[in-house]
Coordinates of C-alpha atoms in Angstrom, one line a residue:
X16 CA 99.5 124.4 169.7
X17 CA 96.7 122.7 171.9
X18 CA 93.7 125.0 172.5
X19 CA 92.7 124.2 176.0
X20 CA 89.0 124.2 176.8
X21 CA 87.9 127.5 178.5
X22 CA 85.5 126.4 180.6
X23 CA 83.0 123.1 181.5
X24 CA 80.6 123.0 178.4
X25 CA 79.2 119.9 177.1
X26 CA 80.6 118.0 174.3
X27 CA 78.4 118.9 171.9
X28 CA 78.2 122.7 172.2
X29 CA 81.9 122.4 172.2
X30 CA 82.2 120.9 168.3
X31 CA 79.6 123.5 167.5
X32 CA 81.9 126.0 168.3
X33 CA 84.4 124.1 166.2
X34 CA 82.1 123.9 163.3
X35 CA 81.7 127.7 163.5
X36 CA 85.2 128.3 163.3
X37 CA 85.5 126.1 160.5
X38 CA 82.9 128.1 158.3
X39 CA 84.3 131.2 159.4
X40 CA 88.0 130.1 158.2
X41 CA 87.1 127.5 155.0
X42 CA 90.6 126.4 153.9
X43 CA 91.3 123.7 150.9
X44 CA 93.3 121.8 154.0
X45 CA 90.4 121.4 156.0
X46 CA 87.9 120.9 152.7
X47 CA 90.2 118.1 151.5
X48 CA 90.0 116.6 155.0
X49 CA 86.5 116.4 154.7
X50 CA 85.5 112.8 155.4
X51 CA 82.5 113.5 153.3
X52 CA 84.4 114.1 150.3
X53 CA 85.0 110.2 150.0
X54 CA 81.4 109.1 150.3
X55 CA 81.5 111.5 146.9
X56 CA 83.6 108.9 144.9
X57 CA 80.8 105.8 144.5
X58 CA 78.1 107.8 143.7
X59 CA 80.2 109.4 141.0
X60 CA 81.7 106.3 139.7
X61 CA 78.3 104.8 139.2
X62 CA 77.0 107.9 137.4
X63 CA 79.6 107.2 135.0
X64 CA 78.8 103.7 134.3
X65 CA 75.5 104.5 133.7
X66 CA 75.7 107.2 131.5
X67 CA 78.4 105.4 129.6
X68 CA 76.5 102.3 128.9
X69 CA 73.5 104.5 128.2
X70 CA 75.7 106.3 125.7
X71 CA 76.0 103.1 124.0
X72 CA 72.9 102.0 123.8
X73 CA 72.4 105.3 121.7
X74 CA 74.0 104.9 119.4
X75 CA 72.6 102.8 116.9
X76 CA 69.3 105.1 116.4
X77 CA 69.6 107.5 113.6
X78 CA 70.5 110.5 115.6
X79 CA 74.0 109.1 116.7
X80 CA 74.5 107.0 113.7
X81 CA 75.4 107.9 110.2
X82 CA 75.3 107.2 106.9
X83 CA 78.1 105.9 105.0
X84 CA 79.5 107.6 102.3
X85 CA 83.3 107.6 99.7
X86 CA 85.6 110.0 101.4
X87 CA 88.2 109.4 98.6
X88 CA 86.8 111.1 95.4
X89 CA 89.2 109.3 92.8
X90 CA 87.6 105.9 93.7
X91 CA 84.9 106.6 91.9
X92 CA 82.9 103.0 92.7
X93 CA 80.1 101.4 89.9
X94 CA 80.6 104.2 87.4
X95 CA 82.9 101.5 85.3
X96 CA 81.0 98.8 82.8
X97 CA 82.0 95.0 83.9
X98 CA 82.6 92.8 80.9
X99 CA 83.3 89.8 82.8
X100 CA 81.4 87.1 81.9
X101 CA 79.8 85.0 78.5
X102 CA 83.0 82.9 77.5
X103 CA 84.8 83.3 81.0
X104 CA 82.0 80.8 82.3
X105 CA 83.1 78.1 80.3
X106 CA 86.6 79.1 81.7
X107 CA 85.5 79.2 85.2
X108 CA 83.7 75.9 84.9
X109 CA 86.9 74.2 83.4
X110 CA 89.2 75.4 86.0
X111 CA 86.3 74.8 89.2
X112 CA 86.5 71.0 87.5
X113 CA 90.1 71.2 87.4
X114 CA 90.5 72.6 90.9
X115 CA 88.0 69.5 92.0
X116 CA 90.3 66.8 90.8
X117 CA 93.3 67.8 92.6
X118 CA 90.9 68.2 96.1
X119 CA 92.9 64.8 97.1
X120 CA 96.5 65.5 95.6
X121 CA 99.5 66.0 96.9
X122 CA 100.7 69.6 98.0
X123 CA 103.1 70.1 95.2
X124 CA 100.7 68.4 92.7
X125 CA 98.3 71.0 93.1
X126 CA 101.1 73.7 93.5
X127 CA 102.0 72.7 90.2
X128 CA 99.1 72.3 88.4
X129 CA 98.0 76.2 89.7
X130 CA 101.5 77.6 88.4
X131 CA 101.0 76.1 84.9
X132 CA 97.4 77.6 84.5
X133 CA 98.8 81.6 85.7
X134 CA 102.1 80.6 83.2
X135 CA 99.9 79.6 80.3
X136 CA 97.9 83.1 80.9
X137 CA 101.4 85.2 80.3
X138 CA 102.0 86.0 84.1
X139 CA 105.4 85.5 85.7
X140 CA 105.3 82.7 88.3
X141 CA 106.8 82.2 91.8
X142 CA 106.1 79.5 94.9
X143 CA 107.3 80.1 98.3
X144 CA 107.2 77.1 101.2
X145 CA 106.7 77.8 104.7
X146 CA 106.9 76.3 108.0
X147 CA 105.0 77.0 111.1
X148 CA 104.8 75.3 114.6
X149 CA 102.1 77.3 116.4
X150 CA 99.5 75.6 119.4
X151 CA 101.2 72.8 118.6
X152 CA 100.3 72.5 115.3
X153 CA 102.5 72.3 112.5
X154 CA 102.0 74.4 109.5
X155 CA 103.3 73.5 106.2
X156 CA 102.2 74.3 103.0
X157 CA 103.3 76.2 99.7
X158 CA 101.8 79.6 98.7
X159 CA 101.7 80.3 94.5
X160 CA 101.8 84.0 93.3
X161 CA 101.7 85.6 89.9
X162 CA 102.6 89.0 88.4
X163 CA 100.4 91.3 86.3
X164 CA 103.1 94.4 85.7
X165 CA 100.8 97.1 84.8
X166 CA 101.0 98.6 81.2
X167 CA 100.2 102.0 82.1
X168 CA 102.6 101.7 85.5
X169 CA 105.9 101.4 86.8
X170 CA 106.0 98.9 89.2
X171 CA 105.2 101.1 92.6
X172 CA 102.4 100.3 93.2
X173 CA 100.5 97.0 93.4
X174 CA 96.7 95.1 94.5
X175 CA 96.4 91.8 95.3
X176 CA 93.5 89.4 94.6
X177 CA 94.1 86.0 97.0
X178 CA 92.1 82.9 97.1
X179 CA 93.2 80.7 99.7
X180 CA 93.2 76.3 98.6
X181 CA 91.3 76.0 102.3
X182 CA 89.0 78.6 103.6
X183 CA 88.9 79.6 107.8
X184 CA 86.0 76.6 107.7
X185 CA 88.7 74.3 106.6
X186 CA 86.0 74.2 103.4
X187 CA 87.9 73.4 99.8
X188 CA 87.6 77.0 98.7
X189 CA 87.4 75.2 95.1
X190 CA 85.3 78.1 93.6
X191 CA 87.2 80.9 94.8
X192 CA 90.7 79.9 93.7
X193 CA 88.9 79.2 90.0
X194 CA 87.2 82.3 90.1
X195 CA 91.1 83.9 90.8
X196 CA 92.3 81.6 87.9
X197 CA 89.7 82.6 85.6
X198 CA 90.4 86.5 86.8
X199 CA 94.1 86.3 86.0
X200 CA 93.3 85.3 82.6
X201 CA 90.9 88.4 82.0
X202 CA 92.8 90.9 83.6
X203 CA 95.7 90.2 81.1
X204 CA 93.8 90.8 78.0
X205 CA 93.5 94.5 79.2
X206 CA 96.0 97.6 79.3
X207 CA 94.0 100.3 81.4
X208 CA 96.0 98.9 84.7
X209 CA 98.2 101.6 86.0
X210 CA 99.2 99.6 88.8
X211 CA 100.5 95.8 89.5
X212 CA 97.9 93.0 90.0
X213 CA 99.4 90.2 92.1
X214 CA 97.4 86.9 92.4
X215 CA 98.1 85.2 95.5
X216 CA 96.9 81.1 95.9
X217 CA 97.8 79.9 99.7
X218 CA 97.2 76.4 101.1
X219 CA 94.9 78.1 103.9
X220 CA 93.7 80.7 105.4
X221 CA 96.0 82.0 108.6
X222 CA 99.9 80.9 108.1
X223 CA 99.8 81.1 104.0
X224 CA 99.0 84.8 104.0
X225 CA 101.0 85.9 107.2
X226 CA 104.2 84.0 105.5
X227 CA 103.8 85.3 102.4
X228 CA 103.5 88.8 103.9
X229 CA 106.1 88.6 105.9
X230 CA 108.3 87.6 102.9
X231 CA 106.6 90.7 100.6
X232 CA 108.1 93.4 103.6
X233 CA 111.4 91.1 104.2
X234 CA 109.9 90.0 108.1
X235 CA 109.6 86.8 107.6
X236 CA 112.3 83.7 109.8
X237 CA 114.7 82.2 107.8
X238 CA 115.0 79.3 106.7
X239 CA 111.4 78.3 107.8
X240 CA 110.5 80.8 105.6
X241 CA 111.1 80.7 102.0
X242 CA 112.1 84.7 100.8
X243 CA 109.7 85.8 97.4
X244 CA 111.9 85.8 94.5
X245 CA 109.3 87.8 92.7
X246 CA 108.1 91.1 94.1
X247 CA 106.4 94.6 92.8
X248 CA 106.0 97.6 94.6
X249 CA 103.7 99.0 97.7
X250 CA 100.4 97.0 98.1
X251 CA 97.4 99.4 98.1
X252 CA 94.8 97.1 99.0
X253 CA 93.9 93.0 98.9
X254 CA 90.6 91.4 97.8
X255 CA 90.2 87.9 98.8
X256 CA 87.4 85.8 97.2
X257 CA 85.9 83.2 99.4
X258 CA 83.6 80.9 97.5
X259 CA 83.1 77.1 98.5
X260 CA 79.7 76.7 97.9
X261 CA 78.6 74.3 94.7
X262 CA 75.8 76.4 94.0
X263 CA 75.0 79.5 93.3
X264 CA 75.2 82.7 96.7
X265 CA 72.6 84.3 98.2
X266 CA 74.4 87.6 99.3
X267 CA 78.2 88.3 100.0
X268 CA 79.4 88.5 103.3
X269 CA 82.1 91.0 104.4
X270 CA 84.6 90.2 107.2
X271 CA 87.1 93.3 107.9
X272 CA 88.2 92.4 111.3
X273 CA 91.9 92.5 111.5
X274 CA 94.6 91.1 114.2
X275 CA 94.5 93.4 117.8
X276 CA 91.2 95.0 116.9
X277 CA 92.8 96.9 113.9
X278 CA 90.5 97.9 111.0
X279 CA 91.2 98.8 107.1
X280 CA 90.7 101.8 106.3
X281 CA 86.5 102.7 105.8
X282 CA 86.5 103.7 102.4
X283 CA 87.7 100.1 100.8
X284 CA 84.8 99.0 102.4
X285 CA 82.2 101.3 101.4
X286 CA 83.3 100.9 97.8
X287 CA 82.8 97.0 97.9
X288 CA 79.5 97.4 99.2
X289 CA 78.3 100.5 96.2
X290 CA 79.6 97.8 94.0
X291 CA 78.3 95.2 95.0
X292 CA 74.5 96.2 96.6
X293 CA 74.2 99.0 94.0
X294 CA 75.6 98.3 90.7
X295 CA 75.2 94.4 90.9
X296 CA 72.6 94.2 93.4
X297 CA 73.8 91.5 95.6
X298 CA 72.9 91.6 99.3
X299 CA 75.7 92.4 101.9
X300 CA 75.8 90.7 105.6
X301 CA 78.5 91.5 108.0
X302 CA 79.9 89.9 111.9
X303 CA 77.8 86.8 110.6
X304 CA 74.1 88.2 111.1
X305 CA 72.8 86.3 107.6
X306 CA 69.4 88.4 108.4
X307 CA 68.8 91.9 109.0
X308 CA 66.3 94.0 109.0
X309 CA 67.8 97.4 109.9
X310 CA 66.0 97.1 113.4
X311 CA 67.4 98.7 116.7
X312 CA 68.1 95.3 118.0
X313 CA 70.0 94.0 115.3
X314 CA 72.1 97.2 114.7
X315 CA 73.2 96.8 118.6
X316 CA 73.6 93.0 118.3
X317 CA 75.6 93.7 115.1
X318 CA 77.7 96.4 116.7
X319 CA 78.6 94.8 119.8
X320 CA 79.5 91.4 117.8
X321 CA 82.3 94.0 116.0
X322 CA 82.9 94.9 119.1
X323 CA 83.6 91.6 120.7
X324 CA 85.8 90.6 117.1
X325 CA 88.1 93.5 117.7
X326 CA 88.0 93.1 121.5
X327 CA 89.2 89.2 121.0
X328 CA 91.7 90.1 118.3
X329 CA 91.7 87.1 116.0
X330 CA 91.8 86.7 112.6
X331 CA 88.7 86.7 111.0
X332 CA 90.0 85.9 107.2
X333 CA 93.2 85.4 105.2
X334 CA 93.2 89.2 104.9
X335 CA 93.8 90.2 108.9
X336 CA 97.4 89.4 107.7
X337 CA 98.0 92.3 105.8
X338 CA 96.7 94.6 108.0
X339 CA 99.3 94.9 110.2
X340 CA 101.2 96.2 107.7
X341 CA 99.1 99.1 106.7
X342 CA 97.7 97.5 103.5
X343 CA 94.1 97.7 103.4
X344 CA 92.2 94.6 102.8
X345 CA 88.7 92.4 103.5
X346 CA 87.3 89.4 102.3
X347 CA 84.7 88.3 100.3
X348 CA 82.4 84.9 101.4
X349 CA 80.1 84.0 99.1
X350 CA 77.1 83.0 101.6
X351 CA 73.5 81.3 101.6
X352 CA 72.0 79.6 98.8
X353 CA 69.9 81.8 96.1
X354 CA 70.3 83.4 92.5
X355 CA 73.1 85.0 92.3
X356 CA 76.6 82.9 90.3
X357 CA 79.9 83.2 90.5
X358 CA 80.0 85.3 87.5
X359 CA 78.4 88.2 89.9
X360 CA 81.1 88.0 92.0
X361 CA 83.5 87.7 89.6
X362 CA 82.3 91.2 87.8
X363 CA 82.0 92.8 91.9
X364 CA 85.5 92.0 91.9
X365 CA 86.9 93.3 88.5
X366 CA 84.8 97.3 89.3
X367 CA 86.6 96.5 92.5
X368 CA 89.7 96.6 90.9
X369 CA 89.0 99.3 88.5
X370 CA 88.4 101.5 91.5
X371 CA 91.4 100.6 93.2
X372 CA 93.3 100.9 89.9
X373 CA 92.1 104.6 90.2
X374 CA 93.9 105.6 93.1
X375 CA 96.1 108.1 93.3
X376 CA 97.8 107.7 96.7
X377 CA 97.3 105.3 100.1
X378 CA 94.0 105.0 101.7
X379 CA 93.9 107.9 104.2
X380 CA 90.9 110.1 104.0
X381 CA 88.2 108.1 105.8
X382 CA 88.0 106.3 109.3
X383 CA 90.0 103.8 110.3
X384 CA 88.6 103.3 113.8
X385 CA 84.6 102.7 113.4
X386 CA 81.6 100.9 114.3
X387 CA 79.3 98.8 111.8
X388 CA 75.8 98.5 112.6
X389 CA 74.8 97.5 109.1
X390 CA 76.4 97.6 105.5
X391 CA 75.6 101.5 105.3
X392 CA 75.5 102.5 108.8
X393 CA 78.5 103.1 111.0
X394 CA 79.6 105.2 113.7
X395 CA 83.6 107.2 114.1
X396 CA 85.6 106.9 117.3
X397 CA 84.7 110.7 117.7
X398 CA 80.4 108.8 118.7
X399 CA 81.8 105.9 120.7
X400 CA 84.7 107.0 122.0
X401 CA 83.0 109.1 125.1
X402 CA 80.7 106.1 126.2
X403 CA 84.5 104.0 126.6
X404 CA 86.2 107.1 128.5
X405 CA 83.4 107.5 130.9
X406 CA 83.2 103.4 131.6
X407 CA 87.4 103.6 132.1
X408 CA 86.7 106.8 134.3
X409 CA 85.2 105.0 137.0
X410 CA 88.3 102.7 137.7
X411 CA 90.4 105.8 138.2
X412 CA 88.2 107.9 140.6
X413 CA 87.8 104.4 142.9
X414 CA 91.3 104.5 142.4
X415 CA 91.7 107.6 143.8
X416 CA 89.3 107.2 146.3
X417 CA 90.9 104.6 147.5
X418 CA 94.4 105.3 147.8
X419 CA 93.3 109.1 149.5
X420 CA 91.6 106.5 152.3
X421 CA 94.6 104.3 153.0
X422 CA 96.7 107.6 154.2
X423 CA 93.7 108.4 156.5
X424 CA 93.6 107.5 160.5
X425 CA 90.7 105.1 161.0
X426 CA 88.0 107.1 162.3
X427 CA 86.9 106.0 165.7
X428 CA 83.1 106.5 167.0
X429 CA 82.7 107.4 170.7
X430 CA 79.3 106.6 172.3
X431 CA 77.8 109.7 173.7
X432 CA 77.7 109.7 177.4
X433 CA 75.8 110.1 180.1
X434 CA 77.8 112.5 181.9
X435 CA 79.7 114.7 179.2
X436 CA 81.9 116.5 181.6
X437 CA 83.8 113.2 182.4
X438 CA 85.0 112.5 178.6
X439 CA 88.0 114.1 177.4
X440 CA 87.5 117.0 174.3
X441 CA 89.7 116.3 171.3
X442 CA 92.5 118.3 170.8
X443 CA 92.8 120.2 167.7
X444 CA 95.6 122.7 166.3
X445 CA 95.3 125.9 164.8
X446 CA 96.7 126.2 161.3
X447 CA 97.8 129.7 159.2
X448 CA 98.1 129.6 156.0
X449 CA 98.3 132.1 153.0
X450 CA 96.8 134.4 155.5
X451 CA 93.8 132.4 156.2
X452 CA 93.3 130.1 159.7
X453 CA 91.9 127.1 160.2
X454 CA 91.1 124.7 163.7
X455 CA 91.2 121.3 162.5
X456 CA 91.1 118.4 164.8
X457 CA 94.9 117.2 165.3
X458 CA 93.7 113.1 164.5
X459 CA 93.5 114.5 160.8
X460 CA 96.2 115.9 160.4
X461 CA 98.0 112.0 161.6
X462 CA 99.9 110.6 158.4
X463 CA 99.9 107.3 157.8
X464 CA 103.0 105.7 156.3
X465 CA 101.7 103.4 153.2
X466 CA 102.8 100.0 152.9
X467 CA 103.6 99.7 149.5
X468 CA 106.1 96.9 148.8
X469 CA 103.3 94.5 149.3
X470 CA 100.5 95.9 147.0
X471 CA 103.5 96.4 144.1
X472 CA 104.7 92.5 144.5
X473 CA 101.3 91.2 144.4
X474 CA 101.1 93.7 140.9
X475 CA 104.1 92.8 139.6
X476 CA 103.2 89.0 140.7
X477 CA 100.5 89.2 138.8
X478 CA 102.2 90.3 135.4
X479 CA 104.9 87.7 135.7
X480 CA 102.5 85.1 136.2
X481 CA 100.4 86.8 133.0
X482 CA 103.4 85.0 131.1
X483 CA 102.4 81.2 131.9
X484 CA 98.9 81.5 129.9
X485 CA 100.6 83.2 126.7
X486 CA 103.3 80.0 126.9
X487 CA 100.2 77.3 127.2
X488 CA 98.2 79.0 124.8
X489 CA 101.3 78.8 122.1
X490 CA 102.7 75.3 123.0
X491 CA 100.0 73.6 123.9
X492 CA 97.5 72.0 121.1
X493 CA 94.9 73.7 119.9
X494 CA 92.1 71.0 120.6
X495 CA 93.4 70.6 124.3
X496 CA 91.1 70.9 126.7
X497 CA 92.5 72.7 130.2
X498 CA 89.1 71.7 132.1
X499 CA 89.1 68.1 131.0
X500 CA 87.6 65.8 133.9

């Protein structure tokens, strides 16, 4: 109903009155219909932001970091004496000169050659070729695998050491595949395995390991790629050695990133760096920061370089193929130039192993979403998480915001004039409900039909035409430039 005005009063004493009635009869109606509430949304969202980047920033001090530690007690990393070295130098240098010659051979030359060294150390021996077409590049190559069946197992179970011919610098990864040679020999002289040891040789770093995994788990497309004729049972984690340096390492560095952001499991990593920084005292570097000094600055700069890895999705070795699949793996680069040999890494790997060898079931009782600052300093989704939900939390309360203002009536600002009793009052209706009453002025209680078809096809626009960059960026070549001049 329309409340006539009882009497001449001016304009303004008469939406006094109004206001009165309001406080008298508060409603949620007339709350919600509060114009103010949407100068609320802004403020809020930038509150968010703030505290969420601020939350980030936080994080790499001591207070929101911690320590690493083993979750998984049967690992038991560096309590195991290494034996490898003395007469496997002379091994490793034979096969490094070996692996040198054939840097200019054939494909299947080398193929060869790598298959009679694992056959002449006792192991069974299988090749699988593979053909890939990806950025317009084709990728051909063969991948060579050996067998260690465990004398203490039963075939269940297996790890994998790979050494890929090319590393993800397109570098002859010459010491690494010897290193994996000489390895394969030396693990077959001992019977404490209680689970299979597969040594893995690809031609590179990206389509040799994601065929030959495919083929392990029976995913791979026939007939451009070959099925594995040999196989053992579930892989419980992958070491791969990359070593293409002539000289002797200054430090190892670690690179855990896998494809989509995803991350093995914390504890494989922890137990690579006990081994290696505390029983053989080699340095470890991760996300490419050769030099740090456990500062503030390069904690954040190494966390938000993870950060950017996962966010970009990539591979970042030959083991981001096996992640996928649930199999735990990282790779180690041999870096810098300083005192430490290939014999170092070679014993970091085999305690490796022998902790690996140890479990008794699937890596599952540390993190597998984290943040690395440093090689013993990290942070669990339950520390970063929050500063991510309150960043996202802004989009949805503009959101909000936004689509409650497109169902409200414009609001239109009279001038005040000289002689109020000329301008017409605004009519307002008188609402009842749940035994409470309300005056609310009837311009807000106007709904506005939304016009929806042309915000969804300007969405769903946007999606199909999401489709044209994923076909460039998988047909087109991978040197092409799409800004040329």
């Amino acid at each position: 109903m329309t409340v006539p005005r009882p009497g001449f009063a001016s304009c303004r004493s008469y939406c006094k009155n109004i206001d009165c009635l309001l406080s008298k009869a508060p409603t949620i109606l007339a709350l919600r219909r509060d114009p103010r509430l949407l100068k609320i949304p802004p403020y809020l969202s930038a509150i968010c932001v703030l505290v969420g980047v601020t939350w980030l920033l936080l994080i790499p001090l001591n207070e929101y970091s911690r320590q690493t530690y083993i979750s998984e007690n049967a690992l038991l990393p560096a309590q195991v004496h290494t034996y490898f070295g003395g007469s496997e130098q002379s091994i490793f240098n034979a096969y490094k000169n070996e692996m040198r010659a054939l840097a200019d051979k054939e494909l299947d030359e080398t193929s060869t050659k790598i298959s009679e060294i694992f056959k002449a150390s006792g192991l069974k021996v299988a090749r699988q070729k593979y053909e890939y077409n990806a950025a317009g590049i084709d990728y051909c190559g063969e991948n060579v695998y050996s067998i260690l069946q465990a004398p203490r197992g039963d075939a269940t179970e297996a790890i994998v050491l790979v050494a890929a011919w090319k590393n993800m610098d397109g570098e002859l990864n010459q010491s690494g595949v010897a290193l994996v040679l000489t390895l394969a020999r030396y693990f077959k002289r001992w019977s404490l395995w209680s689970k299979d040891i597969i040594f893995l040789i690809t031609a590179d770093s990206k389509a040799g390991p994601q065929a030959w995994v495919d083929s392990y788990h029976d995913s791979h497309t026939s007939p451009y790629v070959d099925p594995l004729t040999l196989k053992s049972g579930a892989l419980q984690g992958v070491i791969v050695v990359d070593n293409a340096l002539d000289h002797r390492f200054e430090s190892i560095h670690i690179a855990y990133d896998g494809i989509n952001g995803q991350l093995p499991n914390l504890d494989l990593f922890n137990t690579v760096v006990a081994i290696a920084s505390g029983q053989m005292g080699i340095g470890i570097s991760l996300q490419r920061m050769w030099e740090h000094g456990d500062t503030y600055r390069e904690r954040l700069q190494t966390m938000l370089r993870g950060m950017v890895s996962q966010g970009l999705g990539h591979a970042s070795g030959p083991h981001s193929s096996f992640i996928p699949y649930h199999v735990d793996a990282i790779t180690l680069q041999a870096v810098g130039n300083g005192r430490q040999d290939e014999m170092a890494m070679g014993r970091c790997v085999e305690s490796t192993f022998r902790s690996l060898n140890n479990l008794l079931e699937h890596f599952h009782q540390s993190f597998f979403f984290y943040l690395l600052m440093q090689a013993n300093r990290f942070v669990s989704i339950g520390t970063y998480l929050p500063s991510a939900m309150l960043v996202a939390a802004n989009f949805t309360i503009m959101a909000i915001a936004l689509w409650i203002q497109s169902g409200r009536p414009s609001t239109k600002k009279i001038p005040s004039p000289k002689n109020p009793k000329n301008i017409a009052e605004p009519e307002v209706d008188i609402i009842k409900m749940d035994g409470m009453v309300a005056i609310v002025p009837k311009e807000d209680l106007i709904v506005l039909e939304r016009q929806l078809f042309l915000p969804l096809a300007f969405v769903l626009g946007l999606h199909f035409l999401g489709v044209m960059p994923l076909y460039i960026f998988n047909n087109s070549h991978k040197n092409a430039c799409l800004f040329s001049h």
